[in-house]
């Protein structure tokens, strides 16, 4: 298990930006592919973006390509999600986790995009 703590969410207007951060406890962070997931109440959680431990390969779901950027700092056990040009449909609780995900989830951080 890798305890995860997400932060950086908030209320933003359409077209705005947010940067999410996720700090993982433990020394094994840098051996895993990490991802950002999001979930809307009543819908299935989806993987939004992921990045391999060496930062060579990134994945983005089609709906966020060109707007979101995932990055990581293995020295700080931290993974980031820069979200630009936010849309109302990006509203969700955002979680970070391993890819494939571990059964232990953090509390997540709420992102609300609304005017």
Short mmCIF file of C-alpha atoms in Angstrom, two decimals:
data_model
loop_
_atom_site.label_atom_id
_atom_site.label_comp_id
_atom_site.label_asym_id
_atom_site.label_seq_id
_atom_site.Cartn_x
_atom_site.Cartn_y
_atom_site.Cartn_z
CA UNK A 1 0.00 0.00 0.00
CA UNK A 2 1.13 3.49 -0.82
CA UNK A 3 -0.73 6.16 1.19
CA UNK A 4 -1.75 9.00 -1.09
CA UNK A 5 -2.72 12.59 -0.31
CA UNK A 6 -4.22 14.75 -3.03
CA UNK A 7 -4.56 18.53 -3.00
CA UNK A 8 -5.05 21.53 -5.27
CA UNK A 9 -8.69 21.25 -6.23
CA UNK A 10 -11.20 24.04 -6.00
CA UNK A 11 -13.83 26.09 -7.79
CA UNK A 12 -12.77 27.60 -11.09
CA UNK A 13 -14.55 29.24 -13.98
CA UNK A 14 -14.67 27.60 -17.41
CA UNK A 15 -11.39 28.24 -19.21
CA UNK A 16 -9.47 28.45 -15.96
CA UNK A 17 -6.60 26.36 -14.68
CA UNK A 18 -5.74 24.29 -11.65
CA UNK A 19 -2.72 22.26 -10.63
CA UNK A 20 -3.31 19.14 -8.60
CA UNK A 21 -0.64 17.52 -6.46
CA UNK A 22 -0.43 14.07 -4.95
CA UNK A 23 2.14 13.06 -2.38
CA UNK A 24 2.78 9.39 -1.85
CA UNK A 25 4.27 8.08 1.36
CA UNK A 26 6.88 5.37 1.27
CA UNK A 27 10.03 4.68 -0.64
CA UNK A 28 8.45 2.60 -3.39
CA UNK A 29 6.74 5.49 -5.18
CA UNK A 30 9.35 5.69 -7.90
CA UNK A 31 8.88 2.15 -9.11
CA UNK A 32 5.26 2.57 -10.15
CA UNK A 33 3.36 4.07 -13.03
CA UNK A 34 1.16 6.74 -11.45
CA UNK A 35 -2.16 8.02 -12.64
CA UNK A 36 -4.85 10.58 -12.00
CA UNK A 37 -8.39 9.28 -11.93
CA UNK A 38 -11.67 11.15 -11.62
CA UNK A 39 -15.12 10.18 -10.51
CA UNK A 40 -18.47 11.85 -10.82
CA UNK A 41 -21.15 10.73 -8.38
CA UNK A 42 -23.07 7.85 -9.87
CA UNK A 43 -20.55 7.23 -12.63
CA UNK A 44 -17.62 4.91 -12.97
CA UNK A 45 -14.20 6.17 -12.04
CA UNK A 46 -12.04 6.83 -15.10
CA UNK A 47 -8.32 7.08 -15.63
CA UNK A 48 -7.59 10.58 -16.87
CA UNK A 49 -3.81 10.51 -17.27
CA UNK A 50 -0.85 8.38 -16.32
CA UNK A 51 2.92 8.58 -16.39
CA UNK A 52 5.53 5.86 -16.13
CA UNK A 53 8.16 5.95 -13.43
CA UNK A 54 10.81 7.10 -15.92
CA UNK A 55 8.46 9.75 -17.37
CA UNK A 56 8.91 8.30 -20.83
CA UNK A 57 5.34 7.33 -21.52
CA UNK A 58 2.24 9.37 -20.81
CA UNK A 59 -1.39 8.51 -21.39
CA UNK A 60 -4.36 10.86 -21.61
CA UNK A 61 -8.01 10.10 -22.08
CA UNK A 62 -9.24 11.74 -25.29
CA UNK A 63 -11.40 14.29 -23.51
CA UNK A 64 -8.39 15.97 -21.84
CA UNK A 65 -5.72 15.70 -24.53
CA UNK A 66 -4.10 19.03 -25.21
CA UNK A 67 -5.49 20.53 -21.98
CA UNK A 68 -4.04 18.42 -19.15
CA UNK A 69 -0.41 17.58 -18.45
CA UNK A 70 0.78 14.96 -15.99
CA UNK A 71 4.24 15.08 -14.46
CA UNK A 72 6.08 13.62 -11.50
CA UNK A 73 8.99 14.35 -9.22
CA UNK A 74 10.31 11.06 -7.90
CA UNK A 75 12.64 12.82 -5.45
CA UNK A 76 9.58 14.36 -3.79
CA UNK A 77 7.28 11.32 -4.20
CA UNK A 78 4.86 13.65 -5.93
CA UNK A 79 2.77 13.49 -9.07
CA UNK A 80 1.08 16.54 -10.58
CA UNK A 81 -1.78 17.24 -12.94
CA UNK A 82 -1.78 20.61 -14.65
CA UNK A 83 -5.28 21.29 -15.93
CA UNK A 84 -5.84 24.13 -18.38
CA UNK A 85 -8.88 25.27 -20.36
CA UNK A 86 -11.14 23.60 -17.83
CA UNK A 87 -14.67 22.73 -18.83
CA UNK A 88 -17.78 22.08 -16.73
CA UNK A 89 -17.57 18.41 -17.69
CA UNK A 90 -14.21 18.21 -15.90
CA UNK A 91 -16.05 18.63 -12.60
CA UNK A 92 -15.31 15.57 -10.47
CA UNK A 93 -13.37 14.27 -7.50
CA UNK A 94 -9.81 13.66 -8.64
CA UNK A 95 -7.70 10.90 -7.14
CA UNK A 96 -4.19 9.72 -7.77
CA UNK A 97 -3.23 6.07 -7.58
CA UNK A 98 -0.99 3.50 -9.08
CA UNK A 99 -1.70 2.13 -12.52
CA UNK A 100 -3.22 -0.45 -12.29
CA UNK A 101 -4.76 1.03 -9.17
CA UNK A 102 -4.19 -0.24 -5.68
CA UNK A 103 -7.27 -0.83 -3.51
CA UNK A 104 -6.19 1.98 -1.16
CA UNK A 105 -7.54 5.36 -2.29
CA UNK A 106 -6.90 8.75 -0.79
CA UNK A 107 -9.70 11.21 -0.07
CA UNK A 108 -9.26 12.89 -3.42
CA UNK A 109 -9.64 16.55 -4.24
CA UNK A 110 -12.81 18.16 -5.58
CA UNK A 111 -12.60 20.09 -8.82
CA UNK A 112 -15.64 22.17 -9.73
CA UNK A 113 -15.77 24.08 -13.00
CA UNK A 114 -18.66 26.50 -13.03
CA UNK A 115 -19.45 30.09 -13.82
#
